[in-house]
N, CA, C and O atoms as a GROMACS GRO file, in nm:
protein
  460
    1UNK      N    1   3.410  -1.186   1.812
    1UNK     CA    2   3.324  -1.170   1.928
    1UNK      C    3   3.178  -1.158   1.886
    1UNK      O    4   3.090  -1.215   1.950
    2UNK      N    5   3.150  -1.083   1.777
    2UNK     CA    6   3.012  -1.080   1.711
    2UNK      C    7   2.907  -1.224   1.710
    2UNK      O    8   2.790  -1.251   1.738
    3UNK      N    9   2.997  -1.278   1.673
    3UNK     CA   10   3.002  -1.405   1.580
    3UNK      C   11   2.953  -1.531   1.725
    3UNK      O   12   2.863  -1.615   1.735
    4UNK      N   13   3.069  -1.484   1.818
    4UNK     CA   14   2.994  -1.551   1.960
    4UNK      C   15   2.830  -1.482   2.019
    4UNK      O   16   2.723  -1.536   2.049
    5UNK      N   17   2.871  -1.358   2.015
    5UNK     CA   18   2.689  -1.302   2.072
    5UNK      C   19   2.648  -1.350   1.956
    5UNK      O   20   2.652  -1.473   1.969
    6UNK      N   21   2.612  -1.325   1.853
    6UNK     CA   22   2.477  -1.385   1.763
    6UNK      C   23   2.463  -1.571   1.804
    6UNK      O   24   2.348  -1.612   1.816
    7UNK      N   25   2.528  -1.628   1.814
    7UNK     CA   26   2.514  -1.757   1.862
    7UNK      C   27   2.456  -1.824   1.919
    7UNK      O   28   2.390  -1.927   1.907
    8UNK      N   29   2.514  -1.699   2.048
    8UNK     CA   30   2.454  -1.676   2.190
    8UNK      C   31   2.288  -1.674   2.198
    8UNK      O   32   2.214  -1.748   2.263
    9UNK      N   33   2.261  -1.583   2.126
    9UNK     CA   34   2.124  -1.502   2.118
    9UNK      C   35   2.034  -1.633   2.068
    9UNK      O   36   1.947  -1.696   2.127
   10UNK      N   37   2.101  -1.650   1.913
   10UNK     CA   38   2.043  -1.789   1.819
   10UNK      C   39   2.008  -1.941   1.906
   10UNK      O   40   1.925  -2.025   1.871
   11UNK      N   41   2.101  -1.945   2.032
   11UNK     CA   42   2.080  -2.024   2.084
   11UNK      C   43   1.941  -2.017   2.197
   11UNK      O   44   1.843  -2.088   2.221
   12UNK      N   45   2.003  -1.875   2.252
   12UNK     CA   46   1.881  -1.825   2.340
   12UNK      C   47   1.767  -1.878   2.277
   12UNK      O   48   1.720  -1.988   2.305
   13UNK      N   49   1.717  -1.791   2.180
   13UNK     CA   50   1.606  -1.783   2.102
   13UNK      C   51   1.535  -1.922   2.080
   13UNK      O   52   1.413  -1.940   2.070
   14UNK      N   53   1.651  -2.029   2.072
   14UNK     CA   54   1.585  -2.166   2.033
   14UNK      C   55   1.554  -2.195   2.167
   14UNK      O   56   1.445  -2.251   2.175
   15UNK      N   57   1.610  -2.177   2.274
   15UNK     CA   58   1.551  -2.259   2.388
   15UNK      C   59   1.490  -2.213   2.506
   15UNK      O   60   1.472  -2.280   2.608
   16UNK      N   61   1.461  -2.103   2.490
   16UNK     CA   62   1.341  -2.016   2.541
   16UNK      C   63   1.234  -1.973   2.471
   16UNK      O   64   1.141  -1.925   2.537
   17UNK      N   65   1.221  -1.982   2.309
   17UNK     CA   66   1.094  -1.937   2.297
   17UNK      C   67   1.071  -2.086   2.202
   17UNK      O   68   0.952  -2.117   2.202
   18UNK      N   69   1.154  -2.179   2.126
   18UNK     CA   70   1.111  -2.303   2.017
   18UNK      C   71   1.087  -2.381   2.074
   18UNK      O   72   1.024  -2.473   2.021
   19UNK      N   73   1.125  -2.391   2.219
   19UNK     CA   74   1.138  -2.537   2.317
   19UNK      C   75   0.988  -2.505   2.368
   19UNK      O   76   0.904  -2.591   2.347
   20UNK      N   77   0.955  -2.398   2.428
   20UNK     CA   78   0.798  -2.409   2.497
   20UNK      C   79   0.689  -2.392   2.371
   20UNK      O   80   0.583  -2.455   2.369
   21UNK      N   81   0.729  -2.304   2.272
   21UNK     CA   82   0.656  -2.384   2.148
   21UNK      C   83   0.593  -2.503   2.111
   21UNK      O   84   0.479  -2.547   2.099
   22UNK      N   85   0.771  -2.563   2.090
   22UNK     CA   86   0.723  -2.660   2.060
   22UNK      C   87   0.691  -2.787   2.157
   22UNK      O   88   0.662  -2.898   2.112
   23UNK      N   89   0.701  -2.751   2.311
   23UNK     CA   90   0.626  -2.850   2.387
   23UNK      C   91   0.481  -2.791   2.368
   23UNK      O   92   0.409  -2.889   2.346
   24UNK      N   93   0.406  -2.678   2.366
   24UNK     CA   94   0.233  -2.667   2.361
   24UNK      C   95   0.168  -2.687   2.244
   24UNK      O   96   0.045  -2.678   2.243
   25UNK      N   97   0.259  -2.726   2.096
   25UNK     CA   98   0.215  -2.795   1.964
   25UNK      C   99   0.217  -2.892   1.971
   25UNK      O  100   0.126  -2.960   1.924
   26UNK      N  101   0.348  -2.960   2.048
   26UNK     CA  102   0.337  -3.089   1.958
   26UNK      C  103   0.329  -3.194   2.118
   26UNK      O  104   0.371  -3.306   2.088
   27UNK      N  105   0.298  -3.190   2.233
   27UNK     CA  106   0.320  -3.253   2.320
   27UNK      C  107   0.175  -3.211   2.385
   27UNK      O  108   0.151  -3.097   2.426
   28UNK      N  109   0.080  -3.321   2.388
   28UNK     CA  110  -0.060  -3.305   2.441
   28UNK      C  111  -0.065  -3.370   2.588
   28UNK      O  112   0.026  -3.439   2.634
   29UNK      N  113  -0.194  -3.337   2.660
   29UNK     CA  114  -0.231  -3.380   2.795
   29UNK      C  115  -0.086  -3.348   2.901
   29UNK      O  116  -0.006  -3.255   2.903
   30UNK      N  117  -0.099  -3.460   2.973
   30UNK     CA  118  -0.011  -3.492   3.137
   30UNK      C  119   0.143  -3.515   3.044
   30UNK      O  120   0.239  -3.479   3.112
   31UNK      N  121   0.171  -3.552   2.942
   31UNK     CA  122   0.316  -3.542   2.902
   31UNK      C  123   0.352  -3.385   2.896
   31UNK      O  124   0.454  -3.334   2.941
   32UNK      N  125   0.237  -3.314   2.825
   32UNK     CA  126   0.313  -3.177   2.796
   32UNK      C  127   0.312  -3.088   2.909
   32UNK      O  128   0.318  -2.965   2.909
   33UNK      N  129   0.302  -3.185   3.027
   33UNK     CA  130   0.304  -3.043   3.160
   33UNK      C  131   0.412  -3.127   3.206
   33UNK      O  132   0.489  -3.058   3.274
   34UNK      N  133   0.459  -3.280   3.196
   34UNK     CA  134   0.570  -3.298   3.214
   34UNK      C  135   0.695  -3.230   3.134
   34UNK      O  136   0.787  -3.180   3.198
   35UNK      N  137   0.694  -3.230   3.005
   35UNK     CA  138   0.767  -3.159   2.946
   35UNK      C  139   0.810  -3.011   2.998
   35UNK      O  140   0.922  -2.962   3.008
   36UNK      N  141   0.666  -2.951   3.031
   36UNK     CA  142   0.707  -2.831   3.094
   36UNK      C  143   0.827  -2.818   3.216
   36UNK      O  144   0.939  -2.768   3.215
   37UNK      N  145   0.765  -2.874   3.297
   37UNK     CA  146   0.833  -2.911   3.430
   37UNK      C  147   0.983  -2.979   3.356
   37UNK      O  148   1.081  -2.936   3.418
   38UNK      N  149   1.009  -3.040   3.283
   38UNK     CA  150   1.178  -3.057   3.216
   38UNK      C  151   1.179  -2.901   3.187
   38UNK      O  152   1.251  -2.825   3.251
   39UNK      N  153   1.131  -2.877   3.130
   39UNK     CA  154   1.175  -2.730   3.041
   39UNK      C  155   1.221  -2.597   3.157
   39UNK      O  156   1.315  -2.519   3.145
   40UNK      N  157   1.087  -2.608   3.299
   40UNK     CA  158   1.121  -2.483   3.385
   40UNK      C  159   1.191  -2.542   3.492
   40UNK      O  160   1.172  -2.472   3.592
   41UNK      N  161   1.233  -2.597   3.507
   41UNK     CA  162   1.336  -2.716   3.622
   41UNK      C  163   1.451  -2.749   3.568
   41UNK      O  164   1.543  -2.700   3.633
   42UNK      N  165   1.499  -2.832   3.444
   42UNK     CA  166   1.588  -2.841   3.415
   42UNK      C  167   1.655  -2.790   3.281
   42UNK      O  168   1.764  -2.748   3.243
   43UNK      N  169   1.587  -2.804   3.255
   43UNK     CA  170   1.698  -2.759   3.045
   43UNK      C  171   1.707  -2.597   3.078
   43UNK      O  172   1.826  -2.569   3.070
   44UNK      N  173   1.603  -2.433   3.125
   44UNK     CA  174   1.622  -2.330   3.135
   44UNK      C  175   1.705  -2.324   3.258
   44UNK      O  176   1.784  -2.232   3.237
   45UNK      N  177   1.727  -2.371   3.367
   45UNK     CA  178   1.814  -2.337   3.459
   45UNK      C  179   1.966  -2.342   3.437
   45UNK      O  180   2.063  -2.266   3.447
   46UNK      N  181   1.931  -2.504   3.395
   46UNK     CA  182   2.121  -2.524   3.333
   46UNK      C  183   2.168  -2.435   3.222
   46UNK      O  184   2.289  -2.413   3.215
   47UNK      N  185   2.070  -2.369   3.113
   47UNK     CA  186   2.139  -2.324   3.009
   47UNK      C  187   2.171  -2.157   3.077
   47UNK      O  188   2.271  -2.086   3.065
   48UNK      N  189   2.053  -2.136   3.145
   48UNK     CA  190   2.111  -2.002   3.238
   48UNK      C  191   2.224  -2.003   3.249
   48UNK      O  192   2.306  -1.968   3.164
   49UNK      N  193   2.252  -2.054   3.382
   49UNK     CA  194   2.414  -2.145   3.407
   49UNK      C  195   2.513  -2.100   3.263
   49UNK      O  196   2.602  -2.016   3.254
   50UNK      N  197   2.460  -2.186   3.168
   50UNK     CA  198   2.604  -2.206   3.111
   50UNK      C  199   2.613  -2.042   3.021
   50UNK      O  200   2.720  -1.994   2.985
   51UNK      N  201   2.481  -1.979   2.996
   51UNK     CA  202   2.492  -1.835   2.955
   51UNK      C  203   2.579  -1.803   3.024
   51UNK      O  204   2.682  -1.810   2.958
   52UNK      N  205   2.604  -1.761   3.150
   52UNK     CA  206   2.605  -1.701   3.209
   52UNK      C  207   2.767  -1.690   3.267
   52UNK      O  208   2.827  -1.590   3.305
   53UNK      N  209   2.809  -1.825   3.260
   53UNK     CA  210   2.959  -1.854   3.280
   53UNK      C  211   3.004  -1.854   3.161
   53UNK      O  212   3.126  -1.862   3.172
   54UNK      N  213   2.957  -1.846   2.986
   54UNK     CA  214   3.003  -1.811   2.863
   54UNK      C  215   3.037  -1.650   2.907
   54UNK      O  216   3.153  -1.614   2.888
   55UNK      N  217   2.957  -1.568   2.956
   55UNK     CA  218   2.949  -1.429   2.968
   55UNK      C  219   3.012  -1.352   3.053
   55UNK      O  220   3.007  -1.229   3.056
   56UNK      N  221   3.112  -1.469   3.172
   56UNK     CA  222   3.192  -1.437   3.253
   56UNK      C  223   3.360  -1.395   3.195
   56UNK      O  224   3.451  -1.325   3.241
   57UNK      N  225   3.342  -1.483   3.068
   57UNK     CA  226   3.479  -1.475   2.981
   57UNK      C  227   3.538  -1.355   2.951
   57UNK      O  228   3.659  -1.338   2.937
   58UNK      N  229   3.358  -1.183   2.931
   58UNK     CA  230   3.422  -1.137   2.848
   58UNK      C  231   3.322  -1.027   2.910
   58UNK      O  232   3.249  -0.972   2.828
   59UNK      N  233   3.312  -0.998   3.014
   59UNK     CA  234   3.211  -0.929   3.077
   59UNK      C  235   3.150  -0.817   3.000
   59UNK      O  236   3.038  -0.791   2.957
   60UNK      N  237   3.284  -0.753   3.001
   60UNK     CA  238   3.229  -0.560   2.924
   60UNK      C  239   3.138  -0.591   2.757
   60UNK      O  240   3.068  -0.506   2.702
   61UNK      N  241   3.161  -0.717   2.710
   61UNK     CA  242   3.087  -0.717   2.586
   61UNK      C  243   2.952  -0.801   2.594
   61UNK      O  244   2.856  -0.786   2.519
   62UNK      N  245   2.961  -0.874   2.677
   62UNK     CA  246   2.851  -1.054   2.696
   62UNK      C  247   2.808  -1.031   2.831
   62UNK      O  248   2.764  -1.130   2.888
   63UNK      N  249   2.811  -0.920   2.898
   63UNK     CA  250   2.688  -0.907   3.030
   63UNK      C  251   2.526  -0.909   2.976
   63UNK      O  252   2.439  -0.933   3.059
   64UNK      N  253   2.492  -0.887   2.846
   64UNK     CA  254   2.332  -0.862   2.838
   64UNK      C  255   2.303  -1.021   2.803
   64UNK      O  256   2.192  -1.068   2.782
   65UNK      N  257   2.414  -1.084   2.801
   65UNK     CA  258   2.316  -1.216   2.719
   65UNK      C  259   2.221  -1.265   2.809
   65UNK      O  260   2.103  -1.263   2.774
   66UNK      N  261   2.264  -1.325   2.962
   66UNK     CA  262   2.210  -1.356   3.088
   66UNK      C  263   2.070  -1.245   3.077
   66UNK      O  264   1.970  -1.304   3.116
   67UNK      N  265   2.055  -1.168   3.054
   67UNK     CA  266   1.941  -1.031   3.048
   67UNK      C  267   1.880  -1.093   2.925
   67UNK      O  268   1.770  -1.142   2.949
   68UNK      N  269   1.918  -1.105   2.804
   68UNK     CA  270   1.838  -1.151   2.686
   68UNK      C  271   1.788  -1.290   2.731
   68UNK      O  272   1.666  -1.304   2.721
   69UNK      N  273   1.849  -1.382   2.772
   69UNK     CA  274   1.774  -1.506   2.765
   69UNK      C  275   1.650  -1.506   2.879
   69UNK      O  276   1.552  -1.581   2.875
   70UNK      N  277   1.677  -1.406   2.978
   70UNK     CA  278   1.551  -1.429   3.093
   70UNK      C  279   1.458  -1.354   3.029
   70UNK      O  280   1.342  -1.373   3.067
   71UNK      N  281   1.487  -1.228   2.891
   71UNK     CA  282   1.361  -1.167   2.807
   71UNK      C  283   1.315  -1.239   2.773
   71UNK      O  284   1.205  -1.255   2.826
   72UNK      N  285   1.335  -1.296   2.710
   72UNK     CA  286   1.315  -1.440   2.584
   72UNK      C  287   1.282  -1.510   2.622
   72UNK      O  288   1.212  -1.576   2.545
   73UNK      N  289   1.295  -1.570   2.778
   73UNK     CA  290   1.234  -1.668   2.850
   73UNK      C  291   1.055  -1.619   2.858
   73UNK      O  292   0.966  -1.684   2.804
   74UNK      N  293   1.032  -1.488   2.939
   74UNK     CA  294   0.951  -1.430   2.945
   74UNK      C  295   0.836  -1.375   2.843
   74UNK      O  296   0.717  -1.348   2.859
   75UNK      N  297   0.933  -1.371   2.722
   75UNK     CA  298   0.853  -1.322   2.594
   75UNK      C  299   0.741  -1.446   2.554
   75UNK      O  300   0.619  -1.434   2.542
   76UNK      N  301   0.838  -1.587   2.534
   76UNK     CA  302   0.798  -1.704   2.493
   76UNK      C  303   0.702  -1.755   2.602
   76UNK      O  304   0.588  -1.761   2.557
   77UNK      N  305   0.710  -1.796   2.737
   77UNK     CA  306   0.610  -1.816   2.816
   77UNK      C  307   0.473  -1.725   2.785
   77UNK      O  308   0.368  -1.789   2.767
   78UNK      N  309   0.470  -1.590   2.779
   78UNK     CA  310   0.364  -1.518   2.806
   78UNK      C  311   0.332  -1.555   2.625
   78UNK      O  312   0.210  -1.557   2.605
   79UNK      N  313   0.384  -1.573   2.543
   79UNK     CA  314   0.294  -1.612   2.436
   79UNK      C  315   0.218  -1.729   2.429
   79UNK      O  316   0.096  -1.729   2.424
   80UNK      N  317   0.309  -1.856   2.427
   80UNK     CA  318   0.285  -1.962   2.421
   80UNK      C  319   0.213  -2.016   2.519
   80UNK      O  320   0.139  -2.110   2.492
   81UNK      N  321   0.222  -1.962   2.661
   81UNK     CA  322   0.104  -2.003   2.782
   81UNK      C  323   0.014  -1.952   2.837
   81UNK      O  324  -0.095  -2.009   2.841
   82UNK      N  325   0.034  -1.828   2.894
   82UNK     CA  326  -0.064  -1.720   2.952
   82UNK      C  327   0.018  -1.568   2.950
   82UNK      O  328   0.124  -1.536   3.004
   83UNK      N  329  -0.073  -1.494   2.869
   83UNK     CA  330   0.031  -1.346   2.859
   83UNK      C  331  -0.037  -1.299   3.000
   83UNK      O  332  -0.151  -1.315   3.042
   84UNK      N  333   0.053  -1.249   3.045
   84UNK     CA  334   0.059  -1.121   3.191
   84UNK      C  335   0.056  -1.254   3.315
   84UNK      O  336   0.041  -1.219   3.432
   85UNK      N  337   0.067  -1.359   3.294
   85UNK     CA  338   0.099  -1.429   3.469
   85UNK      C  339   0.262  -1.406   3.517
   85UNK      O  340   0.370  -1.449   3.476
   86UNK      N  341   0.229  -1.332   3.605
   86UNK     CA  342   0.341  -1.301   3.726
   86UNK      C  343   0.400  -1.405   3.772
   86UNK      O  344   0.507  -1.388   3.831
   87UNK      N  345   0.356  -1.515   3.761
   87UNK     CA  346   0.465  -1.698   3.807
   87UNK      C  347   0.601  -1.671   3.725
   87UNK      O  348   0.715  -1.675   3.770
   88UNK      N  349   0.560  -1.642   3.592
   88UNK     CA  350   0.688  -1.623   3.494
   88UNK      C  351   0.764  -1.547   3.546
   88UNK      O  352   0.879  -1.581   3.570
   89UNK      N  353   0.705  -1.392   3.585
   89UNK     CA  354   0.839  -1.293   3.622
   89UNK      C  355   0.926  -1.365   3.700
   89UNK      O  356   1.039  -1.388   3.655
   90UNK      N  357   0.881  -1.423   3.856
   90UNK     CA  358   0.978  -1.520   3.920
   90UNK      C  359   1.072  -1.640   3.859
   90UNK      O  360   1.193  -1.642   3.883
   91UNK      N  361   1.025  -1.712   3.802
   91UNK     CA  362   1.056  -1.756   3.696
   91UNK      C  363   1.195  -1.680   3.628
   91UNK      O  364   1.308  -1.699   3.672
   92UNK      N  365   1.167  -1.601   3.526
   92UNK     CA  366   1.254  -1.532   3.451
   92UNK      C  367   1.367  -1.475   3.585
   92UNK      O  368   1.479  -1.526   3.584
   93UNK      N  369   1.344  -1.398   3.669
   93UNK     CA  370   1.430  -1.351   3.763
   93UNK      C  371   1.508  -1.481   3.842
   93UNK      O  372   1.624  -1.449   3.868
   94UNK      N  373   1.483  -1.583   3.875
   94UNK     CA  374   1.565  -1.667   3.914
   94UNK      C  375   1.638  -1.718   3.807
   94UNK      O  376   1.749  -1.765   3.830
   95UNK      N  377   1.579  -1.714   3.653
   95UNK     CA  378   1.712  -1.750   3.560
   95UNK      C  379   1.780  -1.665   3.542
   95UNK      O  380   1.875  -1.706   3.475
   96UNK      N  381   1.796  -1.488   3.578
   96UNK     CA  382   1.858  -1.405   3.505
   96UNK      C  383   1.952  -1.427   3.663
   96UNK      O  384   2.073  -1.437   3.646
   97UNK      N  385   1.913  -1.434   3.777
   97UNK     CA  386   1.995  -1.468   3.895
   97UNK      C  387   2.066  -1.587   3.875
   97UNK      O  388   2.151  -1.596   3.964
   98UNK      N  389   2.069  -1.674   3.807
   98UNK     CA  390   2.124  -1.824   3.818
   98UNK      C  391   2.217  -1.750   3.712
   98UNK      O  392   2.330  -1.727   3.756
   99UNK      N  393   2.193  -1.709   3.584
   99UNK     CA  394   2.317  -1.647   3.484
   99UNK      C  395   2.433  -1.560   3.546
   99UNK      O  396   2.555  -1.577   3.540
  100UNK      N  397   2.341  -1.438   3.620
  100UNK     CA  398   2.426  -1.334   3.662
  100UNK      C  399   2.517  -1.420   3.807
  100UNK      O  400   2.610  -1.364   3.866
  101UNK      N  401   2.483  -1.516   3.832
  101UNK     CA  402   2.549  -1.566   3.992
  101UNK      C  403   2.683  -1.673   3.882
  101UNK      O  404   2.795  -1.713   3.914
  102UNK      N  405   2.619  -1.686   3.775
  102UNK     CA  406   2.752  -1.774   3.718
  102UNK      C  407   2.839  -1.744   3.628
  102UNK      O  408   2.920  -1.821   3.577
  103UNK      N  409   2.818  -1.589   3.600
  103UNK     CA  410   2.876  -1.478   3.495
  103UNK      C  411   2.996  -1.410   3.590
  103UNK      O  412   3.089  -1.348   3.540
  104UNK      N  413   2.982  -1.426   3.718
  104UNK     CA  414   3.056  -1.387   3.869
  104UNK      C  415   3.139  -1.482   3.914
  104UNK      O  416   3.247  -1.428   3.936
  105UNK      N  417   3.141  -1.583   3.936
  105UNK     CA  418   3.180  -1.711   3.931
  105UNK      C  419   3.293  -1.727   3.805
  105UNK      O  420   3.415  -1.721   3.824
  106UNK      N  421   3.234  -1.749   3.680
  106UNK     CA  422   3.376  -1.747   3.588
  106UNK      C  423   3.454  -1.648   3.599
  106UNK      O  424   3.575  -1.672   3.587
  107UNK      N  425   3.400  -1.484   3.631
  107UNK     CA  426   3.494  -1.385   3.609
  107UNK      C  427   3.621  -1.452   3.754
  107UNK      O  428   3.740  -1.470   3.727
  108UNK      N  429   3.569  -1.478   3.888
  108UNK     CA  430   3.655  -1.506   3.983
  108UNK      C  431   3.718  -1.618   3.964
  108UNK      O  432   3.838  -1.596   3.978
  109UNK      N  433   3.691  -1.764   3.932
  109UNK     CA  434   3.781  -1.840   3.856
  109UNK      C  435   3.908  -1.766   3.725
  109UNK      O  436   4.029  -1.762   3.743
  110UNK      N  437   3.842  -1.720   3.615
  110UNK     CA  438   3.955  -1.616   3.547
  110UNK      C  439   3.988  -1.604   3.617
  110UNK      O  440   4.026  -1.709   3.670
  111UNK      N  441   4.011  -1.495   3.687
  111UNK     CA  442   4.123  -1.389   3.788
  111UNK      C  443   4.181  -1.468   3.853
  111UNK      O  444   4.291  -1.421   3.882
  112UNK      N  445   4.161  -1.616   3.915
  112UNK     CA  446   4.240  -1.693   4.061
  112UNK      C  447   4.348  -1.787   3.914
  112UNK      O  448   4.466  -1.810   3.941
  113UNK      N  449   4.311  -1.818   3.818
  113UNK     CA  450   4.386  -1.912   3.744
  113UNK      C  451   4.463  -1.799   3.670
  113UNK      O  452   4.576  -1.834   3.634
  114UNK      N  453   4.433  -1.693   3.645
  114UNK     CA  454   4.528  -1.623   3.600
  114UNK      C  455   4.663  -1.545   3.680
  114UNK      O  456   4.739  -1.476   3.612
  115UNK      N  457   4.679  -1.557   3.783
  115UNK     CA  458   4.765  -1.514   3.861
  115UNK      C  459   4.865  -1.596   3.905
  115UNK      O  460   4.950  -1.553   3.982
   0.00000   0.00000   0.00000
């Protein structure tokens, strides 16, 4: 189980704080606000998602991951773009809501296929 959270986290870590990294290094002008817009629209919502239904498997141990990745979301934005804009908190709270709404979801799938 260790071995899954560090993964978890390792993964977090790459795609909430290396991905907006590395879109404001290496991706200049009108591409790198497209990139953004991939990054806060699609690639952080879905991986919410899939946190979040990984974390449904095993609740009492993998409830903080959904909580770590919307930190981490938050940590990496306010470095890499503007520290203290409040757009992010919303932001971060609709991914820790998109995790926690799909961490609920697997636990009730479990329980209906297990019976």
């Amino acid at each position: 189980m260790k071995k899954n959270i560090i993964l978890w986290m390792a993964a977090s870590a790459v795609v909430m704080l290396a991905f907006p990294w590395l879109a404001v290094t290496f991706v200049k002008g009108d591409a790198g606000m497209a990139v953004c817009f991939l990054l806060f629209f699609a690639v952080n919502p879905l991986y919410s998602v899939l946190i979040g239904a990984f974390a449904g498997k095993d609740i009492r141990h993998l409830w903080s991951l959904p909580v770590i990745s919307a930190v981490l979301f938050l940590i990496g934005t306010w470095i890499f773009f503007d520290m203290g804009e409040t757009a992010f908190i919303l932001y971060a709270a609709v991914y820790l809501a998109l995790g926690i709404a799909a961490m609920l979801i697997s636990i009730l799938i479990r329980k209906k296929t297990q019976k």
